[in-house]
Coordinates of C-alpha atoms in Angstrom, one line a residue:
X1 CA 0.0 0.0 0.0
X2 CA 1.4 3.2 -0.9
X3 CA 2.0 6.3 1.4
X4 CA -0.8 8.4 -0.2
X5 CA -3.5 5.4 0.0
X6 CA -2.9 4.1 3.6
X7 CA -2.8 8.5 4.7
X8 CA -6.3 8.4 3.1
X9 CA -7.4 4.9 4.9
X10 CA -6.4 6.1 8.0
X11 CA -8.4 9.6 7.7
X12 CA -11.5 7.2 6.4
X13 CA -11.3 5.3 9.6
X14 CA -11.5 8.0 11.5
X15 CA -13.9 10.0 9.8
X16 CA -16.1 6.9 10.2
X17 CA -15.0 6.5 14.0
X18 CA -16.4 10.0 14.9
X19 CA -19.3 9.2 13.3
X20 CA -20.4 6.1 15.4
X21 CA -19.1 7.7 18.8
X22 CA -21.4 10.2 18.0
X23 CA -24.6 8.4 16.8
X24 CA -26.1 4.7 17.4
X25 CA -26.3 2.9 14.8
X26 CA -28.3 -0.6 14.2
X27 CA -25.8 -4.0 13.3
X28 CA -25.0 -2.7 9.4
X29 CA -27.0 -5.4 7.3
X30 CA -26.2 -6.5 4.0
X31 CA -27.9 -7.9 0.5
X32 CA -31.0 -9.7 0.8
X33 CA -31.2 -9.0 5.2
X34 CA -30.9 -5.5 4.6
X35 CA -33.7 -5.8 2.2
X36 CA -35.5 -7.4 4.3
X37 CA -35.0 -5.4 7.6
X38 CA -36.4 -2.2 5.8
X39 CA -39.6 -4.1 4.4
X40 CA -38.6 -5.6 1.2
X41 CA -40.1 -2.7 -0.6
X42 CA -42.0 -3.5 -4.0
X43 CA -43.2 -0.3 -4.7
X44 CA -40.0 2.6 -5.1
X45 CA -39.4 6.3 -5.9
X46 CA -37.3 7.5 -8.0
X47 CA -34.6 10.4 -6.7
X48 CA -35.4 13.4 -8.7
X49 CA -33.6 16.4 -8.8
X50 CA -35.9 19.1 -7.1
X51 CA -38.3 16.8 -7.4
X52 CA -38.2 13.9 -5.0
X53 CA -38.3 16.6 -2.0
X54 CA -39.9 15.7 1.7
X55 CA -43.3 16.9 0.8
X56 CA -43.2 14.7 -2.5
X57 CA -42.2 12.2 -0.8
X58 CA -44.7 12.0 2.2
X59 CA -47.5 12.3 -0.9
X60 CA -45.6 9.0 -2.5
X61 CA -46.1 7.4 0.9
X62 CA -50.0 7.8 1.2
X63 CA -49.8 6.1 -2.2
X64 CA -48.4 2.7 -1.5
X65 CA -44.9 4.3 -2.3
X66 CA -42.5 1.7 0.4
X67 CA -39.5 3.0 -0.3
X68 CA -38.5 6.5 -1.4
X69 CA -35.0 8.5 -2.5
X70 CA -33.6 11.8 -1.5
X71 CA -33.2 14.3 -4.9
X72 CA -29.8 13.7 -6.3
X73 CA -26.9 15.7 -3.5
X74 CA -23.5 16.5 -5.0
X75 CA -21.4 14.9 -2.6
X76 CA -18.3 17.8 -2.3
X77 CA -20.8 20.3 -1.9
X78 CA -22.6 18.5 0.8
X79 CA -19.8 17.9 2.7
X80 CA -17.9 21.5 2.4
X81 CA -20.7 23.9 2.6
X82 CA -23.6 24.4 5.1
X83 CA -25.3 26.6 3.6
X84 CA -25.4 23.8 0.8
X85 CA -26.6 21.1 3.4
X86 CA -29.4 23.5 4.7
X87 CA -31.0 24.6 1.2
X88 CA -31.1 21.1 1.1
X89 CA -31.8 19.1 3.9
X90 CA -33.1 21.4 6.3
X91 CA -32.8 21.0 9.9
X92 CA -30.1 18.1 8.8
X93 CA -28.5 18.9 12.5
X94 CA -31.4 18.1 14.3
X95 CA -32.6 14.7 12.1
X96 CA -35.2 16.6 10.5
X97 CA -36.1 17.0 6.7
X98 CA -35.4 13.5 6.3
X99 CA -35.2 10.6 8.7
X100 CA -38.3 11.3 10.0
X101 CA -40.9 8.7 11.3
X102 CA -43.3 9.4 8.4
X103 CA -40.2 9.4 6.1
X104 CA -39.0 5.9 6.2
X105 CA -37.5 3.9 4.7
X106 CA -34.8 6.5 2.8
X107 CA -32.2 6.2 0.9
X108 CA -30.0 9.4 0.1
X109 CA -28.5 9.7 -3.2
X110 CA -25.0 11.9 -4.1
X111 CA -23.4 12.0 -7.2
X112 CA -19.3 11.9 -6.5
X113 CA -16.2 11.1 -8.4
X114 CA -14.0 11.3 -5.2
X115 CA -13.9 8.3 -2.7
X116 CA -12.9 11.1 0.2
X117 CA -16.1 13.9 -0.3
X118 CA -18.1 10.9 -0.9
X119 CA -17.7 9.2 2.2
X120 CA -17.7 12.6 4.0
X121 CA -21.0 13.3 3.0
X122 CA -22.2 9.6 3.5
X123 CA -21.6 10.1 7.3
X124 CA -23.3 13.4 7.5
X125 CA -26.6 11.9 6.5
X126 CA -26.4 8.4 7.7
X127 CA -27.7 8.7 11.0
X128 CA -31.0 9.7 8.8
X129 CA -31.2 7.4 6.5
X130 CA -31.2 3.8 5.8
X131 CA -28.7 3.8 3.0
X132 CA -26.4 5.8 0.8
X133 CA -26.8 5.9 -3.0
X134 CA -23.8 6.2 -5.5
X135 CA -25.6 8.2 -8.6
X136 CA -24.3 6.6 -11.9
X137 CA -27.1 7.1 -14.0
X138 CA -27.1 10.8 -14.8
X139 CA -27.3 10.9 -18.3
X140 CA -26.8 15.1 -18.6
X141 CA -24.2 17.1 -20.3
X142 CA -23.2 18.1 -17.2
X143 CA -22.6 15.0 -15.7
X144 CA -20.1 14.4 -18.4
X145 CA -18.4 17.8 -17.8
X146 CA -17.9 17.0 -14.0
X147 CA -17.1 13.2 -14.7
X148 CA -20.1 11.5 -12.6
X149 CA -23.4 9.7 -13.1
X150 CA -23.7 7.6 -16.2
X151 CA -20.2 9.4 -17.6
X152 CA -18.5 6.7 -14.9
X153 CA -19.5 4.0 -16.8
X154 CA -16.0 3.8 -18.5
X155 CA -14.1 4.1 -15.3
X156 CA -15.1 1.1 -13.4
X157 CA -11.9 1.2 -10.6
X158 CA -13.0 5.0 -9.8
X159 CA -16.5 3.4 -9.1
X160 CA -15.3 0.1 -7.5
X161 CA -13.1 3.0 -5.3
X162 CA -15.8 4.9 -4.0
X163 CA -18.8 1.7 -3.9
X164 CA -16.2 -0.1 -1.6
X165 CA -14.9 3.1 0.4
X166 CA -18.6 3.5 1.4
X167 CA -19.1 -0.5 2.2
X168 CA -15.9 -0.5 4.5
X169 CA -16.1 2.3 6.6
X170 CA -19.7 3.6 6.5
X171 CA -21.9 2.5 9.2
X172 CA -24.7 1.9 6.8
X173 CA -25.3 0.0 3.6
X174 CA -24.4 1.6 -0.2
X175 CA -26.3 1.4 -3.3
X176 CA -26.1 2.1 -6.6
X177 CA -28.3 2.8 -9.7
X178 CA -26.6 2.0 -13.1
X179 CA -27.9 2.7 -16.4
X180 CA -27.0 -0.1 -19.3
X181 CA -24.8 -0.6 -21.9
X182 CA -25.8 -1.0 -25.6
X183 CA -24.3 -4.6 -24.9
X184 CA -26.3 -6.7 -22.8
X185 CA -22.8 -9.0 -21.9
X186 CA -21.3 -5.6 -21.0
X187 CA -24.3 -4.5 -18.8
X188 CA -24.0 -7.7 -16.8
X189 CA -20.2 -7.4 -16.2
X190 CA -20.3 -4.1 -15.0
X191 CA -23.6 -5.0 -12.8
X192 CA -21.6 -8.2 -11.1
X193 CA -18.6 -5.0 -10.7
X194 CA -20.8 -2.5 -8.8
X195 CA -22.2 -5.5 -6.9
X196 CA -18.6 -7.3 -6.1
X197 CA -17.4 -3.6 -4.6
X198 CA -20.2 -3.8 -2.4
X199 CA -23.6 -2.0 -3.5
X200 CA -26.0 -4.0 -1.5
X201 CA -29.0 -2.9 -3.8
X202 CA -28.4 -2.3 -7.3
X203 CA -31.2 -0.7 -9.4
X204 CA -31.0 -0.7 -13.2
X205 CA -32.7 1.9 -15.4
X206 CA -33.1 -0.4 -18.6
X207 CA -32.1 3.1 -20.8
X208 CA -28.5 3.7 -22.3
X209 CA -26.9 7.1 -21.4
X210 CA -27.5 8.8 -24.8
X211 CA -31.4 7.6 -24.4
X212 CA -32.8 11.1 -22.5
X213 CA -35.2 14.3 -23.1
X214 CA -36.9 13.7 -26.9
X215 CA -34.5 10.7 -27.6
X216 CA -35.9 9.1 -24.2
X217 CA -37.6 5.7 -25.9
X218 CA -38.7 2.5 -24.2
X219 CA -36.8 1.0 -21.6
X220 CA -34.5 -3.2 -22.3
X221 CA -36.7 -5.1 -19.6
X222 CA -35.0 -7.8 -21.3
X223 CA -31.1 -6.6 -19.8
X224 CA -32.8 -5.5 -16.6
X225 CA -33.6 -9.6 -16.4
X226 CA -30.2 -10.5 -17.6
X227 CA -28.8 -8.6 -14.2
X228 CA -31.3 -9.8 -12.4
X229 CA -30.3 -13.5 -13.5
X230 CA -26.6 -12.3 -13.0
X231 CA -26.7 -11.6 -9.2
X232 CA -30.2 -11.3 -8.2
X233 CA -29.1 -14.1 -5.9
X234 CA -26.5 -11.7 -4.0
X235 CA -28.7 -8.7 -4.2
X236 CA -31.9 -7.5 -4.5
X237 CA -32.3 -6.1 -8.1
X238 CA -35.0 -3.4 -8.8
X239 CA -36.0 -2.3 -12.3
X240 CA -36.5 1.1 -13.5
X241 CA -38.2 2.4 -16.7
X242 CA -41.3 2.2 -18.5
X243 CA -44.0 2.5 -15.3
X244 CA -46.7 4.7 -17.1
X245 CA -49.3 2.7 -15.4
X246 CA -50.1 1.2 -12.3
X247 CA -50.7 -1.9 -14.0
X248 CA -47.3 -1.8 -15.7
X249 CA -45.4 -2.6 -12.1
X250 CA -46.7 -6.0 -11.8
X251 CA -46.2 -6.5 -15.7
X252 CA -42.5 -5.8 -14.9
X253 CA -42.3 -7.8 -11.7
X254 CA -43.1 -10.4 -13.5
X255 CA -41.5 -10.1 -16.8
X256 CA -38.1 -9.0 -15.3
X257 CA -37.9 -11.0 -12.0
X258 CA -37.2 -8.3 -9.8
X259 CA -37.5 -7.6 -6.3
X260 CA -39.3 -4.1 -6.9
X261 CA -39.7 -1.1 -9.3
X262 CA -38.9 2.1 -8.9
X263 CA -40.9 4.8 -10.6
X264 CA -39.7 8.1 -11.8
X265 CA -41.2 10.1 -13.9
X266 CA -44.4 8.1 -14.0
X267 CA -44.5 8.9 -10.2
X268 CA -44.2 12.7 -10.6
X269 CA -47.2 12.7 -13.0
X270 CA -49.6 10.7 -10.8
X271 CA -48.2 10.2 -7.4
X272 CA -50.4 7.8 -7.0
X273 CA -49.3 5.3 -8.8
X274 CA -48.5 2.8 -7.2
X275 CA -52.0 2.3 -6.3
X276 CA -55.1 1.1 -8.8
X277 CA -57.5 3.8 -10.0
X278 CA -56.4 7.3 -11.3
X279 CA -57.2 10.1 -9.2
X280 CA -58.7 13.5 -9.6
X281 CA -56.2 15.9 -10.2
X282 CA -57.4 18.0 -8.2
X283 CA -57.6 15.9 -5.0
X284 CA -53.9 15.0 -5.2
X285 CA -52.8 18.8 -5.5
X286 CA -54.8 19.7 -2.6
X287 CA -52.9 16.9 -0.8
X288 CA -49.7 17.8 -1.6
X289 CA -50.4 21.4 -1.2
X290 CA -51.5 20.7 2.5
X291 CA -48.0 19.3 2.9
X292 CA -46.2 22.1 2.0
X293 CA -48.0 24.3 3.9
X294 CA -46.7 22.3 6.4
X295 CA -43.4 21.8 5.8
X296 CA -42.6 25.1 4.3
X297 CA -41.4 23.4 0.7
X298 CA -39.7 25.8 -1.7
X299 CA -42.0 27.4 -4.2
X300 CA -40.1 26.5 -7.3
X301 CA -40.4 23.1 -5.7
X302 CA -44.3 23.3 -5.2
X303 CA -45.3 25.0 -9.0
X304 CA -43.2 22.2 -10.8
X305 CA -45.5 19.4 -8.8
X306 CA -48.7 21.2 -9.8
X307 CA -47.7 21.9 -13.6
X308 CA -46.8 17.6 -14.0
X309 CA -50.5 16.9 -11.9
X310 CA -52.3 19.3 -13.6
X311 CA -50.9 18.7 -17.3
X312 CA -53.9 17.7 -19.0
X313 CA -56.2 20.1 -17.2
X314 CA -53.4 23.2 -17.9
X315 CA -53.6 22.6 -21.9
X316 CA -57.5 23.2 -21.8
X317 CA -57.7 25.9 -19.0
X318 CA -54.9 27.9 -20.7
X319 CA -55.3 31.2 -18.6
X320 CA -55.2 29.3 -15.4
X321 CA -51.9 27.9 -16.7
X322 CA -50.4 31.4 -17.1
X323 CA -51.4 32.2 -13.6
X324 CA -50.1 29.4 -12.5
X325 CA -46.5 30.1 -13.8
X326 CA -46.8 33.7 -12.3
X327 CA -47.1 32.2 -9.3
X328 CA -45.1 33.1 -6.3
X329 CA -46.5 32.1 -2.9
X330 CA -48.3 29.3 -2.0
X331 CA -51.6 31.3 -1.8
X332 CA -51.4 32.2 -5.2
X333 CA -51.2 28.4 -6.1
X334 CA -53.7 27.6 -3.8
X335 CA -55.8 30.2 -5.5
X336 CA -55.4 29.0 -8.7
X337 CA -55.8 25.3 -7.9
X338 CA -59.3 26.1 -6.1
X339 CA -60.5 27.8 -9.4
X340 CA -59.3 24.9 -11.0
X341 CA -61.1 22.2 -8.9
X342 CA -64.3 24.2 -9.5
X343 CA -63.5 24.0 -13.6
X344 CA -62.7 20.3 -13.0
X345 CA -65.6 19.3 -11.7
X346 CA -67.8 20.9 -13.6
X347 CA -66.0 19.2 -16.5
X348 CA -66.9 15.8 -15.4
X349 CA -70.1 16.4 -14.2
X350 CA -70.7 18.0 -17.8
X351 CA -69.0 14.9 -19.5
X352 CA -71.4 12.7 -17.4
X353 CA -74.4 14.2 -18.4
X354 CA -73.2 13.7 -22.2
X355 CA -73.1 10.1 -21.8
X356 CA -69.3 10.0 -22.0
X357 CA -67.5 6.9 -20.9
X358 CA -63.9 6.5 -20.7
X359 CA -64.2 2.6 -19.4
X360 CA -62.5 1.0 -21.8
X361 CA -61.1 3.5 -24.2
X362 CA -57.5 3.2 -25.6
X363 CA -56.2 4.9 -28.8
X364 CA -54.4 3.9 -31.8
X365 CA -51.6 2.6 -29.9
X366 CA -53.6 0.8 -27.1
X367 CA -53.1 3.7 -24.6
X368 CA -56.2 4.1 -22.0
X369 CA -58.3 7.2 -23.0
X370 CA -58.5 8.8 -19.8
X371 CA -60.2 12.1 -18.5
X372 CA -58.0 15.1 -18.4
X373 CA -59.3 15.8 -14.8
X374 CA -57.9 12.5 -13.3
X375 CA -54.1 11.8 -13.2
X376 CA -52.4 10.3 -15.6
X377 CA -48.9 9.6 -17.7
X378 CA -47.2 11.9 -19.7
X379 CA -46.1 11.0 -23.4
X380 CA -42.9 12.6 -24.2
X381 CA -43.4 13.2 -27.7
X382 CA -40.4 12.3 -30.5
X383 CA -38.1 15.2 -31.8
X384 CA -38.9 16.3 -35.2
X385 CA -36.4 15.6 -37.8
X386 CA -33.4 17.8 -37.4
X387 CA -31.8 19.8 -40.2
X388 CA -28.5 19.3 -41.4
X389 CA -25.9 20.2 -39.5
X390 CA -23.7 23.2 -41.0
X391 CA -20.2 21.5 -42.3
X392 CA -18.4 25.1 -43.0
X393 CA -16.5 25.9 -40.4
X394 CA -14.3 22.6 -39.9
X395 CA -12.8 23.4 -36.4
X396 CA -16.7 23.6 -35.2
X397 CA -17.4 20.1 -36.7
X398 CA -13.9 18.6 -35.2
X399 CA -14.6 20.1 -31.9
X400 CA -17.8 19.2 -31.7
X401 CA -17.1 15.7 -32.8
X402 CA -14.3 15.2 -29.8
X403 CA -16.6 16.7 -27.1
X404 CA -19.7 13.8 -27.6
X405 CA -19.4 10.6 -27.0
X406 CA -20.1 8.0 -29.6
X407 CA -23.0 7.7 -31.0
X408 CA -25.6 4.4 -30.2
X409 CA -27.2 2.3 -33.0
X410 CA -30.7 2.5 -30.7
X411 CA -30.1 6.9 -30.5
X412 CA -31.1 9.0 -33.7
X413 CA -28.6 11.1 -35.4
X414 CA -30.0 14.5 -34.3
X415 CA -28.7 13.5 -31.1
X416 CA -26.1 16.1 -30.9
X417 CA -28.5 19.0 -30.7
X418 CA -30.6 17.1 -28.0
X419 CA -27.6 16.7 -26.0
X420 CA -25.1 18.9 -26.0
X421 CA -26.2 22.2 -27.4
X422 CA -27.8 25.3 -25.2
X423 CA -26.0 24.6 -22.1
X424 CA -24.3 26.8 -20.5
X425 CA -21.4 26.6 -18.0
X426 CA -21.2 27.2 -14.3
X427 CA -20.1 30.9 -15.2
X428 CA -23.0 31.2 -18.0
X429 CA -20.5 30.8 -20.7
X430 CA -22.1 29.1 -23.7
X431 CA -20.8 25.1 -23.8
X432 CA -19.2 25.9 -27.5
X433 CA -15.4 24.6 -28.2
X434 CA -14.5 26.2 -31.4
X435 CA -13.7 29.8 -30.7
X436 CA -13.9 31.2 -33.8
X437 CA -16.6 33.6 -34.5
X438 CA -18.4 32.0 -37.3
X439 CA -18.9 29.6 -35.3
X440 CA -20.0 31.3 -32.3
X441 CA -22.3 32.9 -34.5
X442 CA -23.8 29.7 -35.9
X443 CA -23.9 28.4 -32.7
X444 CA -25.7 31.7 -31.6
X445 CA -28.7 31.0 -34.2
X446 CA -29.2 27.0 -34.2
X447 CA -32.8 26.3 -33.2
X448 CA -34.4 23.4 -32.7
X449 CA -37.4 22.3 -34.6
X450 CA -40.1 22.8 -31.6
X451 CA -42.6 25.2 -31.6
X452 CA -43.0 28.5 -30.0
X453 CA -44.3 27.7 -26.3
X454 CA -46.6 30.5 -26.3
X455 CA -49.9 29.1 -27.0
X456 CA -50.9 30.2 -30.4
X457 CA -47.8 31.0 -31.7
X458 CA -46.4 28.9 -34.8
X459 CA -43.2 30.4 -34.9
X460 CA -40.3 27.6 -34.2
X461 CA -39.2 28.1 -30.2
X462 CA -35.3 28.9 -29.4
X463 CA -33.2 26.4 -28.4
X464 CA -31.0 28.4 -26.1
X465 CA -34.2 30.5 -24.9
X466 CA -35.2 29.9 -20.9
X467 CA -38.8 29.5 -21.8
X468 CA -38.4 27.7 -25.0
X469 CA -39.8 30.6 -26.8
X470 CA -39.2 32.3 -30.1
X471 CA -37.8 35.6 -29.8
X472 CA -40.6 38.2 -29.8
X473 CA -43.1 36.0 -27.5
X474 CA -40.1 35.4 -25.1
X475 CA -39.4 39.6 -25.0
X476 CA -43.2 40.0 -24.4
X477 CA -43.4 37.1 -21.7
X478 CA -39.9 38.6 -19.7
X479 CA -41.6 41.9 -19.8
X480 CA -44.9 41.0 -17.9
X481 CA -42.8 38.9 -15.6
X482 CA -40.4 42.6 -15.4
X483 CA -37.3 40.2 -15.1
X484 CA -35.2 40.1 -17.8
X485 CA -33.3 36.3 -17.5
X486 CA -33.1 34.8 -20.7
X487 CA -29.3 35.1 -21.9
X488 CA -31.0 34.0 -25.3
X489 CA -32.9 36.7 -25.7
X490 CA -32.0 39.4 -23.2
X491 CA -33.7 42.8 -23.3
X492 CA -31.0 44.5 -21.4
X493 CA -32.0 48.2 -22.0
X494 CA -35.1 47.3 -19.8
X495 CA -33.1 45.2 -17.3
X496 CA -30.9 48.5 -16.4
X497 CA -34.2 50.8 -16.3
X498 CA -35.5 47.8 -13.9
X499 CA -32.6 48.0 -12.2
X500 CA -32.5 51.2 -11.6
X501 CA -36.1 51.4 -10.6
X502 CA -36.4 49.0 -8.2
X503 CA -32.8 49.0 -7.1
X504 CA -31.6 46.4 -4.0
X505 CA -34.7 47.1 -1.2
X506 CA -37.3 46.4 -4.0
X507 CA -40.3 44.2 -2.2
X508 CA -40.5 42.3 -5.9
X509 CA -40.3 38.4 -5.4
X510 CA -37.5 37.7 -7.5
X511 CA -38.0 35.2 -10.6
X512 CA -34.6 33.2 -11.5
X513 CA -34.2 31.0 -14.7
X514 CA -34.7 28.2 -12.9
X515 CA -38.2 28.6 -11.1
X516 CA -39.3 30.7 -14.5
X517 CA -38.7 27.3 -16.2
X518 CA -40.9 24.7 -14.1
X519 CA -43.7 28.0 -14.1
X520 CA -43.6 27.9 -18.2
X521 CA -43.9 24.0 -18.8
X522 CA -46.3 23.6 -21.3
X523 CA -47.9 20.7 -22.9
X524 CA -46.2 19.2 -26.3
X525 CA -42.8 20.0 -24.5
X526 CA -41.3 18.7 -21.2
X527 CA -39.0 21.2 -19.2
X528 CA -37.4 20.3 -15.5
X529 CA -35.4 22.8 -13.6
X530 CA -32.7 20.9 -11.7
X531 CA -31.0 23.1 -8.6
X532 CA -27.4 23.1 -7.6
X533 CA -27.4 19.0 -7.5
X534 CA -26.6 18.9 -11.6
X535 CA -23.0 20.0 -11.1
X536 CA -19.7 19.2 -12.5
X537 CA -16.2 18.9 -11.4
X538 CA -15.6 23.2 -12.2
X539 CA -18.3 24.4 -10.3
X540 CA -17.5 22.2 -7.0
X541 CA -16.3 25.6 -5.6
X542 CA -18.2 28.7 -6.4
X543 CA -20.8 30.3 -5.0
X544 CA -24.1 30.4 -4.0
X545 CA -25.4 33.0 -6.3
X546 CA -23.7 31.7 -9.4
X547 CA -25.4 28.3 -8.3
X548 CA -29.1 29.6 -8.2
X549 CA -29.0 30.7 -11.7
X550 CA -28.4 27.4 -13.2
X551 CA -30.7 25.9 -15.8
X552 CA -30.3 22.6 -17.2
X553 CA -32.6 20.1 -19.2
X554 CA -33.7 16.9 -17.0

């Protein structure tokens, strides 16, 4: 053992030694008898960035939901800043926000690509939890940037160093989700890895890594059951991917072999799920509402939940939509969901004296036919066909080449602008290698082939615009907001008359890119603001404010 190694070992031991003189811990479990000791949960959610938050979570539970996840944590940031830990597990000093009696069992997920800020972080939240998570399943840009989630799945000693770090000197058990690789031999070799390092559950999201956003598609049950086969006897196995319905879980149980599924975006769409029946709409946001109320949840937090529950409703009742995305307290979304309710029912009561019937309905492609007031899945639709990229500028093509990975016979070849272009960086620098300016000025221009999101507008939408918008529509929609936030399509003679306006005591409720993006989702397009979690190795260290400003694409 080198020098370096056993100086690290020896801080890990005692990192983990402070941890248990400090806190009681139960005999640490392992495989099949931890499974067991925390219910042998069937019915899992998903973490979700913003998404999978304490209030979500408690909602998940009154469902049947038996096992639930923390949003996605990045691990160095957990474990070097408390302001960090707070925004994100409040009252994490005192075992609150997580840990809870009526939140358990809970497993807390970090993305990491450093065995040391891994494990520090692990031993923050275990007295809380049940488990740590190693995140390897993150399929965006960003991920690659920083080197974690599914952009470990070439460096398999970096994630047999940090699985096995956690399993040795953490006082509670480590997971792991994996995505899978386009070969199914390659999938079960690196599943019998992450399992022989010692992840003691192991959940496999049947999608590859370039298989996200319009190029999501269906999910290989058939690999999920190849793991399963592979060391389903070691570990319990749970399959992710393709839950739109609640009769879809047992489907998989069965067809996979698994021990449970775990439900992500399925879940945030009808949060009841994993029960039979769908729900009113309305009934479910009340619910969760009540929660929040509660437990004080963030509002950017709240509006995303109510634009996925009330999807259907949102693209008949347009103006209540817009008011919903202008939204900034909790009374104002209480407001509008009231008014909403009232619509609602008057919708089915209407529908019922028409004779309607929805028993048995299923469209073309033997989808149920299901109300819009009653909740239900959300059908990400395909991305148009893209044009051709431009070849001019050589050094654009070359750099662009190097910086994506190779591309998957089961992905499209419009991939590229799906997945790497309209990011920016931590610092708001556009994500563009070549540096010359045609092609910053090509870059600068490139749209994608999606409508404007402003409803009646047939212009094509921006790709780098914040509200997916075309250019006049987004002006219009930053100036009734009065915040001008769209790098895209800044307006930035009224930002300075704003700014001088209103200047730093203003009472205004301030609007930032990434709340103004979950209060704009409209139907036909799916948007997800993801916080401070989604960051890569360059941003590990600055600050707060730069942090809050982040948009990415779930």
């Amino acid at each position: 053992m080198t020098k370096a190694k056993q100086e690290a070992e020896e801080r890990y031991a005692a990192a983990a030694a402070k941890c248990t003189s400090e806190h009681t811990f139960p005999p640490k479990l392992s495989g099949w008898e931890f499974f067991k000791s925390i219910g042998s949960p069937k019915y899992i959610v998903a973490p979700m960035v913003d998404q999978s938050e304490l209030a979500w979570r408690i909602l998940s539970r009154r469902y049947n939901a038996q096992l639930c996840y923390t949003p996605m944590f990045n691990s160095k940031l957990f474990a070097k800043e408390e302001k960090y830990r707070d925004e994100h597990w409040s009252g994490l000093k005192d075992g609150l926000g997580g840990g809870t009696p009526n939140d358990r069992p809970l497993i807390t997920q970090f993305c990491a690509n450093d065995p040391e800020w891994l494990l520090q972080a692990a031993l923050l939240v275990a007295p809380y939890c049940d488990a740590v998570d190693l995140n390897l399943g993150c399929p965006q840009h960003i991920a690659r940037r920083g080197h974690y989630g599914s952009f470990l799945m070439e460096d398999w000693p970096l994630i047999a160093s940090m699985i096995s770090t956690l399993h040795k000197y953490l006082p509670i058990p480590v997971t792991a989700k994996i995505r899978v690789f386009p070969e199914a031999e390659k999938t079960v070799e690196y599943a019998k890895m992450v399992v022989e390092a010692g992840a003691q559950i192991l959940v496999v999201h049947g999608r590859l890594r370039e298989m996200k956003g319009h190029l999501t598609g269906v999910a290989d049950w058939e690999k999920i059951k190849m793991v399963q086969e592979a060391v389903g006897h070691l570990v319990p196995v749970i399959a992710n991917g393709n839950i739109l319905y609640h009769e879809d879980v047992e489907r998989c149980l069965k067809d996979t072999g698994c021990a449970g599924i775990m439900s992500g975006e399925g879940n945030l769409y009808n949060p009841a799920i994993f029960t039979p029946g769908h729900p009113e709409s309305w009934r479910l946001a009340e619910e969760y509402l009540t929660i929040c109320d509660e437990l004080d949840t963030k509002i950017a937090y709240t509006r995303g939940h109510l634009f996925k529950i009330f999807r259907p409703s949102l693209s008949i009742h347009t103006d209540l939509r817009s008011e919903l995305g202008m939204a900034n307290s909790r009374e104002a979304m209480w407001d509008v969901t009231k008014r909403l309710k009232e619509r609602l029912i008057k919708d089915a009561e209407d529908s019922q004296l028409r004779g309607e019937s929805f028993e048995g309905r299923v469209d073309e492609k033997g989808f149920p036919v299901l109300p819009h007031w009653v909740a239900q899945p959300y059908f990400r639709q395909p991305m148009p066909p893209q044009a051709p990229k431009n070849e001019e500028d050589p050094q654009e093509s070359q750099d662009d080449s190097a910086a994506r990975p190779a591309p998957s016979n089961t992905t499209s070849t419009s991939k590229r602008t799906a997945e790497t272009s309209g990011h920016r960086d931590d610092e708001g620098h556009e994500d563009t290698p070549s540096t010359t300016k045609k092609a910053q000025k090509n870059k600068k221009t490139k749209i994608i082939a999606g409508l404007c999101e402003h409803s009646g507008c047939r212009n094509t939408g921006s790709e780098k615009c914040c509200y997916h918008r075309c250019k006049n529509c987004c002006r219009m929609y930053q100036r009734t907001l009065d915040q001008y936030d769209c790098p895209a399509h800044a307006i930035n003679s009224m930002k300075k008359q704003r700014e001088q306006r209103v200047g730093d005591d203003s009472p205004l409720p301030r609007v930032d890119s990434q709340e103004a993006l979950a209060g704009v989702a409209l139907e036909g397009m799916y948007v997800e603001s993801s916080g401070t979690p989604e960051l890569g190795q360059e941003a590990m260290d600055e600050s707060d404010a730069a942090r809050s400003d982040r948009c990415t694409i779930l």
